[in-house]
Short mmCIF file of C-alpha atoms and ligand atoms in Angstrom, two decimals:
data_model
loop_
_atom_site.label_atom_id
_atom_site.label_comp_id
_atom_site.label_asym_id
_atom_site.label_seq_id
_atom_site.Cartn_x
_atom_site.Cartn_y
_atom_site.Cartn_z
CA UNK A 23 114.20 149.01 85.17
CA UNK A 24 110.82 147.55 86.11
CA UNK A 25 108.82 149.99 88.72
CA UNK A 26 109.34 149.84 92.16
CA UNK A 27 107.21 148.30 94.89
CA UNK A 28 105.64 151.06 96.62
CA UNK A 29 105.05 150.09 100.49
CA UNK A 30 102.80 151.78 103.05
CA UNK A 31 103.57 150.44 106.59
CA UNK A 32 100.80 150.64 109.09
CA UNK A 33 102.31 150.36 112.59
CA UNK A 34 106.27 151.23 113.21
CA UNK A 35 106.55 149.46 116.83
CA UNK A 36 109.01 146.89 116.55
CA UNK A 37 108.67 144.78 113.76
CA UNK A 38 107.49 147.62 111.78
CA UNK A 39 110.62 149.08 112.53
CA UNK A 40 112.47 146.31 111.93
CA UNK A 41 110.86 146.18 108.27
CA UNK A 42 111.85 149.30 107.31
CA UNK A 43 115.41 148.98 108.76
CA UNK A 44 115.81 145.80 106.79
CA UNK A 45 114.27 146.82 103.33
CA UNK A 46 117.01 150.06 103.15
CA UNK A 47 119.69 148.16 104.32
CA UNK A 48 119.39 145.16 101.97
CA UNK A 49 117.44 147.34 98.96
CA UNK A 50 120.01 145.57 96.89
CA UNK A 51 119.68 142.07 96.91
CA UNK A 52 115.96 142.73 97.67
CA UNK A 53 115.35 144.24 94.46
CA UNK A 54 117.27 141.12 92.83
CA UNK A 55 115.05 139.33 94.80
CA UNK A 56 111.50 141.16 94.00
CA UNK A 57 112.56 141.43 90.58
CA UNK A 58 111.72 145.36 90.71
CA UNK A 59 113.16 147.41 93.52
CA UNK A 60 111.42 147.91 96.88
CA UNK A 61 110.65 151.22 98.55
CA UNK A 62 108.37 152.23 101.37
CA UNK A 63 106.97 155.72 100.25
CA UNK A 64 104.42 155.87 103.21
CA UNK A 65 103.95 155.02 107.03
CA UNK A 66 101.75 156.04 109.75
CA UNK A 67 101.95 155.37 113.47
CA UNK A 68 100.01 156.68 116.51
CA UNK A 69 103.51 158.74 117.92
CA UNK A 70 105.30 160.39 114.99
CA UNK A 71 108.23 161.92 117.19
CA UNK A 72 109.29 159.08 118.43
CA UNK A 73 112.91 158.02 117.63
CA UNK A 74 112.87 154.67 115.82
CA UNK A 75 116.29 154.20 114.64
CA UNK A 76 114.81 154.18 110.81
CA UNK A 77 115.18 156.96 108.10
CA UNK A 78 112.03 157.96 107.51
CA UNK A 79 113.03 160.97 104.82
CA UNK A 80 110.75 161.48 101.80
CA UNK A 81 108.27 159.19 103.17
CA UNK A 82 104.68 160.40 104.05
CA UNK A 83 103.18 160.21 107.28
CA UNK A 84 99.59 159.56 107.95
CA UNK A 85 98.34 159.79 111.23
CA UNK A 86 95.24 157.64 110.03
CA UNK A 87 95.75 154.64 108.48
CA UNK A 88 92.99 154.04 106.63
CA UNK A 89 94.56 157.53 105.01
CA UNK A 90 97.62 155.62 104.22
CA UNK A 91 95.61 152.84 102.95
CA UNK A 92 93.88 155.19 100.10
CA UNK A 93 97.48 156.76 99.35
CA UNK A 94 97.55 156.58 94.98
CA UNK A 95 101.48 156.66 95.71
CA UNK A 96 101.23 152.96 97.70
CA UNK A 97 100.70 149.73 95.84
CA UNK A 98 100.58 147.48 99.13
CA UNK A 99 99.89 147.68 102.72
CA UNK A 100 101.55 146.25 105.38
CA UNK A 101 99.41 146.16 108.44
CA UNK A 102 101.78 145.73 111.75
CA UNK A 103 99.09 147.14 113.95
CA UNK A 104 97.73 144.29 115.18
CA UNK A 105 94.69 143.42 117.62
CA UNK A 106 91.29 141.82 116.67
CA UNK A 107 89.65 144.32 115.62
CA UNK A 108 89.37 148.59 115.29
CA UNK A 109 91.97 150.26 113.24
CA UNK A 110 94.02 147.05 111.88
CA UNK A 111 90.50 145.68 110.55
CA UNK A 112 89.67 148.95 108.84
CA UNK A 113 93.22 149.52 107.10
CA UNK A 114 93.27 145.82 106.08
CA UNK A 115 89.19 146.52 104.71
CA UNK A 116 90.12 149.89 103.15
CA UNK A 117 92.97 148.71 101.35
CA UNK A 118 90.89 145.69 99.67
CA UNK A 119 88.48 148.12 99.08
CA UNK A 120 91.08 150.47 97.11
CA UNK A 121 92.67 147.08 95.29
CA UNK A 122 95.94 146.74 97.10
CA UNK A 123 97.23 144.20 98.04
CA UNK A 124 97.79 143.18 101.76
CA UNK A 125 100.63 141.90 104.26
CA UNK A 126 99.56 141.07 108.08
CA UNK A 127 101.03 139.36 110.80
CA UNK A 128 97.73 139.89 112.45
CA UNK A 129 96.80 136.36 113.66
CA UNK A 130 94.09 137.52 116.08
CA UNK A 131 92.52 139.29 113.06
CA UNK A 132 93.13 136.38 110.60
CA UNK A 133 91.17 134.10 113.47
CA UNK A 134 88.41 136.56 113.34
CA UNK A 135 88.24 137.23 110.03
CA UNK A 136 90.67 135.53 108.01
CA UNK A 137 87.94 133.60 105.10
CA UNK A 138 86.27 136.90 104.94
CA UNK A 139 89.47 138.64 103.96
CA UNK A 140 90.06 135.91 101.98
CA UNK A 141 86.64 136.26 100.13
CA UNK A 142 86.89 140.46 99.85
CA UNK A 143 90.74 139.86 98.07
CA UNK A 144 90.20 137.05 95.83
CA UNK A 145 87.15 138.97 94.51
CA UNK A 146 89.46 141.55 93.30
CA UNK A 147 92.12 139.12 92.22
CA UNK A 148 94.67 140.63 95.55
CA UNK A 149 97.04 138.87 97.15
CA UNK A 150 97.39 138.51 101.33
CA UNK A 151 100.59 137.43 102.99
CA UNK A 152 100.38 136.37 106.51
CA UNK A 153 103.64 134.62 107.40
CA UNK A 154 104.34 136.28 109.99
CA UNK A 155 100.97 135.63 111.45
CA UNK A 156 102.48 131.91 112.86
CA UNK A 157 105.61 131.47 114.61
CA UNK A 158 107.18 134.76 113.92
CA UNK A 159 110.54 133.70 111.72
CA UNK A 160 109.17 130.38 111.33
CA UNK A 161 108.11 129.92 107.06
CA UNK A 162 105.44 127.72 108.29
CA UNK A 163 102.46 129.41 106.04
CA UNK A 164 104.33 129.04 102.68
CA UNK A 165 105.33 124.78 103.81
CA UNK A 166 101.84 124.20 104.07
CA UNK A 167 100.52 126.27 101.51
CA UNK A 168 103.11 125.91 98.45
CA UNK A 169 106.01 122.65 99.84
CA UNK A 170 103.58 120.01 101.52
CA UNK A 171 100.73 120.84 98.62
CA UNK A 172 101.17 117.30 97.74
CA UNK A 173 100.26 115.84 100.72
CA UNK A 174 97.64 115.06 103.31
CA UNK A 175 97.93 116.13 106.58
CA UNK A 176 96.64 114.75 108.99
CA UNK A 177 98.35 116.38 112.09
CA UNK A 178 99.47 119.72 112.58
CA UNK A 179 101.47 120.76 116.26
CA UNK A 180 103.36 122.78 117.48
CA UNK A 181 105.04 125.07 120.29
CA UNK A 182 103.46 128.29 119.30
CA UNK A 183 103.97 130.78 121.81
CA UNK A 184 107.37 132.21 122.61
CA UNK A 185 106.40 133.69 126.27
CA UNK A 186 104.61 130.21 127.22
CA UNK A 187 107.85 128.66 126.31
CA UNK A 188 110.19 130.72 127.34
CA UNK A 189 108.34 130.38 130.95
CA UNK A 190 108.36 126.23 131.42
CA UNK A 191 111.79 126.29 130.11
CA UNK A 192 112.79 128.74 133.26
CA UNK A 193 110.55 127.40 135.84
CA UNK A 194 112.24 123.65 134.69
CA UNK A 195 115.78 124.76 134.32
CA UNK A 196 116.12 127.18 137.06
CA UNK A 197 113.22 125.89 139.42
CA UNK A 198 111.82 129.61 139.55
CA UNK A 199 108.29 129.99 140.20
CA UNK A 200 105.89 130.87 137.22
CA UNK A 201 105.62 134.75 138.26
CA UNK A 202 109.04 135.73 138.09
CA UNK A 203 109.81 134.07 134.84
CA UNK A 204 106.37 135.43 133.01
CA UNK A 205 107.99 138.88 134.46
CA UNK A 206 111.00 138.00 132.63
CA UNK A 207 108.88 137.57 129.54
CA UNK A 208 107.53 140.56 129.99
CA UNK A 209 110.92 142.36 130.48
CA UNK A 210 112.23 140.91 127.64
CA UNK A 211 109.35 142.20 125.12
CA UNK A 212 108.07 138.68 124.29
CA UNK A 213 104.91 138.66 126.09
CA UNK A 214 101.45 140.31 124.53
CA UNK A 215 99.97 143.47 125.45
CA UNK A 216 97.86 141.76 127.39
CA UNK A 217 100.55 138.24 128.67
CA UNK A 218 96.70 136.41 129.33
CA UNK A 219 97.03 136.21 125.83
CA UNK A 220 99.74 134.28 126.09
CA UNK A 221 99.68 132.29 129.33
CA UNK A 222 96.11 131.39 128.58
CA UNK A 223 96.75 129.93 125.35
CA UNK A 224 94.81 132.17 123.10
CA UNK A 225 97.70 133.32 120.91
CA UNK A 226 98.38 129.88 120.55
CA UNK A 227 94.84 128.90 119.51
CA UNK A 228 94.71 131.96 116.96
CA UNK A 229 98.09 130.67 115.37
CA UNK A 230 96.48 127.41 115.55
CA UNK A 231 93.18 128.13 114.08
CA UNK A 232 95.22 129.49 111.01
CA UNK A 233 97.13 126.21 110.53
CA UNK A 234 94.11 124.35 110.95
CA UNK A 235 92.51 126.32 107.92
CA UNK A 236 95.47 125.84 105.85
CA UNK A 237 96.41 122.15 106.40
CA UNK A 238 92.72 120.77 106.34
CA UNK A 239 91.00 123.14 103.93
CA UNK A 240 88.34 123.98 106.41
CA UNK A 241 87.15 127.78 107.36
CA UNK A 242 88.93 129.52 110.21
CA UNK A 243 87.39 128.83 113.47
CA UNK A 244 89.00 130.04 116.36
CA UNK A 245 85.89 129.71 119.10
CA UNK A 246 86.30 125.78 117.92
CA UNK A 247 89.61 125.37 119.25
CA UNK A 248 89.60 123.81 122.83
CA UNK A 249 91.81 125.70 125.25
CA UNK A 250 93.52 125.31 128.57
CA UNK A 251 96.75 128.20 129.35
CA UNK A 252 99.61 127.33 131.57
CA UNK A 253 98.97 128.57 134.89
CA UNK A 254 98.28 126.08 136.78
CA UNK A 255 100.68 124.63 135.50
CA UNK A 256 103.37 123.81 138.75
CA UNK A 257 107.42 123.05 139.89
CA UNK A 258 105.78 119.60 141.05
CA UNK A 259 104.32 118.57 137.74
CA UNK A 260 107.60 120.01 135.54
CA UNK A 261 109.73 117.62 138.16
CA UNK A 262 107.53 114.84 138.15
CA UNK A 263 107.48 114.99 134.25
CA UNK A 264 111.47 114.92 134.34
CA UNK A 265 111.50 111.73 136.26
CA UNK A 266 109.18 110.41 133.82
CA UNK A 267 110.99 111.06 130.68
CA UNK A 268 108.70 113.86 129.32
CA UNK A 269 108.89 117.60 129.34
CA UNK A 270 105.96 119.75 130.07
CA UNK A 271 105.11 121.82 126.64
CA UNK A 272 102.25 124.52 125.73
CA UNK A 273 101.20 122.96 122.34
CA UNK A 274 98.86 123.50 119.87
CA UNK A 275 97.73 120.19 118.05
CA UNK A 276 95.14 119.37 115.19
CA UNK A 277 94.35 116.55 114.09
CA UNK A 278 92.02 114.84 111.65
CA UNK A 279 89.69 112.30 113.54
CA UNK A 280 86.30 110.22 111.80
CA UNK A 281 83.86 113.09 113.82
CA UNK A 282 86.16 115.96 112.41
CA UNK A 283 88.95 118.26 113.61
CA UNK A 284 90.24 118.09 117.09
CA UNK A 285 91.70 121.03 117.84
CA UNK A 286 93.01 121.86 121.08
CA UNK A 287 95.60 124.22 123.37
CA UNK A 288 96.73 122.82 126.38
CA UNK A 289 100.02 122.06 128.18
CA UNK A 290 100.92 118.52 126.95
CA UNK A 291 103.42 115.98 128.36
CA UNK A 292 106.34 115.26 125.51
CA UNK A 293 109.05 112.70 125.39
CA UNK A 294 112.04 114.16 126.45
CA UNK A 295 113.47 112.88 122.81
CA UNK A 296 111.38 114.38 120.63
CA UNK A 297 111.91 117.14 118.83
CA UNK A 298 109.21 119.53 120.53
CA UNK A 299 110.42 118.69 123.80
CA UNK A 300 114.27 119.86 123.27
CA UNK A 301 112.85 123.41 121.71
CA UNK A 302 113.80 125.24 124.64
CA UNK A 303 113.31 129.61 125.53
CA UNK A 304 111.56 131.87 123.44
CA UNK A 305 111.69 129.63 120.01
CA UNK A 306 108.90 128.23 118.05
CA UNK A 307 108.29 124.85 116.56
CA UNK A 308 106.15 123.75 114.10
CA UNK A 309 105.21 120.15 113.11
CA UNK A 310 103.33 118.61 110.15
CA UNK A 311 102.53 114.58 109.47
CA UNK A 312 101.98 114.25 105.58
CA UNK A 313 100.59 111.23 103.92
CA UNK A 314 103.55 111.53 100.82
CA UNK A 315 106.51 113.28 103.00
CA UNK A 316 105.58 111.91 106.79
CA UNK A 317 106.45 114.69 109.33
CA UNK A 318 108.49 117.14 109.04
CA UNK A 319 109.52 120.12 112.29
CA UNK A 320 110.80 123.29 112.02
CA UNK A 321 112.54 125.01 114.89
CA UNK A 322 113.07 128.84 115.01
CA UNK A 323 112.66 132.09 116.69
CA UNK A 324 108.59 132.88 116.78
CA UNK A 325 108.67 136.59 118.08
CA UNK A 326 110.72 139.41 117.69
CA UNK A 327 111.10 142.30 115.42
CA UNK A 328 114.25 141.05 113.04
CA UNK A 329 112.37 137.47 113.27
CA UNK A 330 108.97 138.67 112.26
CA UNK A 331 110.43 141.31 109.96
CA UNK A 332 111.48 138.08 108.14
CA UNK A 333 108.56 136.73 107.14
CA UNK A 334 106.83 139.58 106.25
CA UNK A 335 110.00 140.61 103.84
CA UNK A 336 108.85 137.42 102.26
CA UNK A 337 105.47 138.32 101.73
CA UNK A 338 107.03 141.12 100.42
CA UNK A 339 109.04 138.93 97.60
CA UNK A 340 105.84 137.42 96.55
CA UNK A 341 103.97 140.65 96.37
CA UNK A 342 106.29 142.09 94.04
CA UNK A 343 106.49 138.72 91.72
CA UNK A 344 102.52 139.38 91.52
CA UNK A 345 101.69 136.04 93.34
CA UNK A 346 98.28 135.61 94.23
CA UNK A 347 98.05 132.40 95.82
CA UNK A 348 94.70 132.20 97.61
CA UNK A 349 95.09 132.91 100.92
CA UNK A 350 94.36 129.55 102.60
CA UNK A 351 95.41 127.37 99.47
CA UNK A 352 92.62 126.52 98.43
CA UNK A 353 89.85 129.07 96.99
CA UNK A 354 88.23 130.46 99.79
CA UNK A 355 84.61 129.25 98.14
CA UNK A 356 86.34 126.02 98.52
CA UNK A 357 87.44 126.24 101.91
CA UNK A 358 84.47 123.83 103.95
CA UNK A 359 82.70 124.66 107.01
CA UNK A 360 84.87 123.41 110.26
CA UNK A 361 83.59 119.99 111.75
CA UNK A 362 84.50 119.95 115.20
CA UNK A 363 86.02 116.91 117.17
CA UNK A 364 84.90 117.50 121.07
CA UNK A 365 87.34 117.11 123.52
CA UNK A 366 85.83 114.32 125.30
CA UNK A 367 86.34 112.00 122.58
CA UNK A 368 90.05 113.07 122.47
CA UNK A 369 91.87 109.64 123.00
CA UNK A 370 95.38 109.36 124.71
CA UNK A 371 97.30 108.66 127.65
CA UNK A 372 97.56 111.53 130.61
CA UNK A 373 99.21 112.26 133.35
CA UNK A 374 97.16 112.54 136.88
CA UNK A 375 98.49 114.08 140.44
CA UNK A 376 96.44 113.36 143.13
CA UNK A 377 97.02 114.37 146.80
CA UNK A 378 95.77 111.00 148.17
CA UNK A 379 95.27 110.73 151.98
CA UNK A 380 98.28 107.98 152.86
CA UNK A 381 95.50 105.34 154.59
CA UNK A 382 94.78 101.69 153.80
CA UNK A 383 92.80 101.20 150.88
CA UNK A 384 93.30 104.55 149.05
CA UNK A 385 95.67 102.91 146.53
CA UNK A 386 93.47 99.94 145.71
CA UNK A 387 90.29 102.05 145.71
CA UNK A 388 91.88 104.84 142.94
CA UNK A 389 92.67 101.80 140.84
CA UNK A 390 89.37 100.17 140.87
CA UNK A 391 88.08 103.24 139.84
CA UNK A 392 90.81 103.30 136.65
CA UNK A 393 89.66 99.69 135.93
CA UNK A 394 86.03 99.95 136.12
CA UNK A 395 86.94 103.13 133.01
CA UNK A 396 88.90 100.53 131.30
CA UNK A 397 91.72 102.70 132.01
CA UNK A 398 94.96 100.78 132.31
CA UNK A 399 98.18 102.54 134.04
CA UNK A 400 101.23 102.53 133.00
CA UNK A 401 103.02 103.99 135.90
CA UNK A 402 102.27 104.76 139.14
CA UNK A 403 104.61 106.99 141.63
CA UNK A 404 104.94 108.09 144.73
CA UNK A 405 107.56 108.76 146.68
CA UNK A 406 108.53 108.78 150.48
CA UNK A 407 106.63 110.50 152.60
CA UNK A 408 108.39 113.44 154.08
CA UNK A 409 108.70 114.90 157.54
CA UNK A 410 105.20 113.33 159.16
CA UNK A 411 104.42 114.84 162.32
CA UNK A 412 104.13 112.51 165.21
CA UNK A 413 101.71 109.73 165.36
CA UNK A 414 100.50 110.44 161.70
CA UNK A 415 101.69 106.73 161.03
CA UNK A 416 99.78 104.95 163.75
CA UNK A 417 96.75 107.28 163.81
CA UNK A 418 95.10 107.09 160.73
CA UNK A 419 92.02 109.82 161.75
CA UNK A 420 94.63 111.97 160.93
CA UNK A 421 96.08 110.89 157.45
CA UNK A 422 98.54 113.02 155.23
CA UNK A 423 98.08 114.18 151.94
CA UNK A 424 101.10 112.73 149.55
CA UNK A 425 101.51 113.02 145.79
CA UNK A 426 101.01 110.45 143.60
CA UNK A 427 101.17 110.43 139.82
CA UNK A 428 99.95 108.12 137.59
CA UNK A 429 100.34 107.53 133.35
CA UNK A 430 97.67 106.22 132.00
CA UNK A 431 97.65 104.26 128.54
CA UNK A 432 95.75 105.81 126.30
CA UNK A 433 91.90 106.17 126.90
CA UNK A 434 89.51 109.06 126.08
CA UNK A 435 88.63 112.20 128.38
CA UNK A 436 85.19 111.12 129.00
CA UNK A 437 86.77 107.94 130.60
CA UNK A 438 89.50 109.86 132.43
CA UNK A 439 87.48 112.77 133.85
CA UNK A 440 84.93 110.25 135.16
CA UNK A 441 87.27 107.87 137.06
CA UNK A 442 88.62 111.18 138.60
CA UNK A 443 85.01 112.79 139.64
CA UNK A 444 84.51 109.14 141.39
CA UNK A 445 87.66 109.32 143.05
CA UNK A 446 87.37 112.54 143.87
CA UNK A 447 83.81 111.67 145.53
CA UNK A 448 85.23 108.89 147.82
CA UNK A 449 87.41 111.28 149.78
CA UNK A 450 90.73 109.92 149.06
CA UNK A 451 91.98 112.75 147.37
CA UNK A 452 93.00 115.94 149.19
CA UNK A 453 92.47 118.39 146.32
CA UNK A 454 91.60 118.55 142.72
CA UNK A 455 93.33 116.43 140.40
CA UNK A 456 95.99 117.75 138.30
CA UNK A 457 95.71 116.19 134.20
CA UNK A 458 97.86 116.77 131.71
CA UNK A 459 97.36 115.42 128.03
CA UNK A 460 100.15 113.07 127.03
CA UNK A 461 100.82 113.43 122.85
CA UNK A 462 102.25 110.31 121.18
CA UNK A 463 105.12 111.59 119.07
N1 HSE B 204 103.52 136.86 122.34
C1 HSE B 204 103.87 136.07 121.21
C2 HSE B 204 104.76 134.95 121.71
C3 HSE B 204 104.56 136.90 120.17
O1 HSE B 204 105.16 134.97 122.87
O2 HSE B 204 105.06 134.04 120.96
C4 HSE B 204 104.45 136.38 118.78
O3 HSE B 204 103.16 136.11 118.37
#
């Protein structure tokens, strides 16, 4: 019998739990799998009385786990700490340092630090497994790193935030206000720590800042990665979208462009057909556009303990073969520095609301202002005006503020955001204009 796989699990909350639940109850065709049995011999975790469901028998404990990390009786670590920074950095550091090997699903971490990891282990010939660092369940790390090596990408997108989608999917369905359904979220264990993780996009753009690495062969870069959350996002746009075909989605898209990577977060309008559009609650998806294959989704749960567990079970597998992959694909000496795309020279169409004042002119002057931008509309809307109060019609000192949405074809930000300043300047607009990024699909 070849020798067992000795584990050391930093962090038992959920999907910590979940791993250790999993790996006794399926040692069997896990060891078939790992081609040597699997066993976790050590664990630490800030609360050791609490009741986890898991038998923890024969197993040390070590309340530090940098301890754990050292342990002569552990060949990998598993870090399910998580955070940035502070003690999932220095277990992930002191077991490099010790020559074990490494499994994370630490994507705020990897965004940090992920090439430097990536240097420290291949200089010791280690192996790191981050699949559960992206979209939970989801295998998206090994598709881009071992099943699409043959191709190009040249877009990478995706729904990657569970909470984000869980909450448009509510406010659209059930026409519940963006408050109670991130409490929901909350309720429900999906959300971060800290949900402005979440509803401001960052936990996308960390998830994203990994794919980026891996499907362009560029260095990690996180702080490169334009972001907008969904906040502001409102009941009036998710309606107006449905009338228009699309569906209001958090994504994450990258993209190859002649100045470099465009990377960006930011809700997006998507055709009600596609594929990202019908991925509804608390599930992931993932998209990639090869050269060879062409694209290619996957749809799955992204959070969750059993999910999560999943992937890093996986990790696991590969661990225990002695696969040492680099990290990112590609050496990490190989990996270049990130080119960055700005935003303004994104190209595409977009959705505007305006609140324009319902007087003579308005209409005509908004769409002079498009045309002298080159911008060209596809569709303008607005509906009948509501209850007007009396003499609104025939007075027009007093004029009413009344949605109007238009769809551009495409043009770039720079374009957009100027045409809206200048209409926003000739006071026929009652507030800020709303714009959300449409993404061709
Ligand atoms: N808060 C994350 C989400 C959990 O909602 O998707 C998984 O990263």
């Amino acid at each position: 019998m070849s020798k067992p796989l000795r584990l050391g699990i930093a962090g038992l909350g959920t999907v910590g739990a979940s791993v250790v639940r999993i790996i006794q109850s399926n040692a069997s065709p896990l060891g078939l799998r790992a081609g040597r049995p699997v066993v976790v011999t050590a664990v630490s975790a800030r609360n050791r009385s609490r009741d986890r469901g898991i038998d923890l028998n024969g197993v040390s404990w070590h309340d530090n786990p940098e301890d754990l990390a050292r342990d002569p009786n552990v060949d990998v670590v598993l870090e399910l700490i998580g955070g940035a920074s502070g003690a999932a950095e220095a277990v992930v550091r002191a077991a490099i340092e010790n020559g074990k090997s490494v499994i994370t699903a630490n994507k705020a971490l990897l965004a940090r630090i992920g090439v430097e990891i990536a240097r420290l282990a291949e200089a010791k010939g280690l192996y790191v497994g981050f699949e559960a660092a992206v979209a939970g369940g989801i295998p998206v790390i090994k598709t881009l790193k071992e099943s699409l090596a043959g191709n190009n990408i040249t877009r990478v997108y995706g729904i990657l935030n569970g909470t984000c989608n869980y909450i448009l999917t509510r406010m659209e369905k059930e026409s519940l206000s963006f408050d109670v359904c991130l409490k929901e979220a909350q309720r429900l264990g999906y959300a971060e720590a800290d949900p402005t993780f979440d509803v401001g996009g960052f936990d996308t753009a960390h998830k994203l800042a990994i794919l980026t690495s891996l499907a362009f062969g560029v260095e990690v870069d996180a702080e490169a990665i334009y972001v907008e959350g969904i906040t502001s996002i409102s009941l009036a746009d998710i309606k107006a979208a449905d009338e228009l075909g699309y569906r209001i989605k958090l994504l994450g898209v990258s993209r190859r462009t002649d100045t470099g990577i465009e990377a960006r977060v930011h809700p997006t309008m998507v055709p009600k057909g596609s594929s990202v559009a019908q991925t509804e609650g608390v599930l992931n998806a993932v998209a990639f556009d090869g050269d060879a294959l062409g694209e290619v989704v996957l749809v799955g749960p992204g959070a969750g303990g059993n999910a999560t567990a999943s992937s890093v079970i996986a990790d696991i597998v590969d661990a225990a073969r002695g696969h040492t992959m680099p990290m990112f694909g590609l050496p990490a000496s190989e990996l270049k520095p990130y080119q960055r795309a700005e935003i303004q020279a994104h190209k595409g169409g977009y959705y505007v609301r305006l609140a324009v004042y319902d007087r003579p002119g308005a209409f005509a002057s908004i769409a002079a202002r498009m045309a002298e931008h080159a911008i060209s509309l596809e569709s303008i809307v607005q509906h009948r005006r509501d209850a007007m109060p009396e003499g609104a019609l025939a007075d027009a000192s007093v004029p009413m503020p009344q949605p109007v949405v238009l769809i551009t074809y495409a043009t770039t930000e720079t374009e957009i955001r100027a045409a809206l300043a200048e209409i926003e300047s000739d006071g026929h607009i009652a507030a800020a204009p709303t714009l959300i990024r449409i993404e061709s699909l």
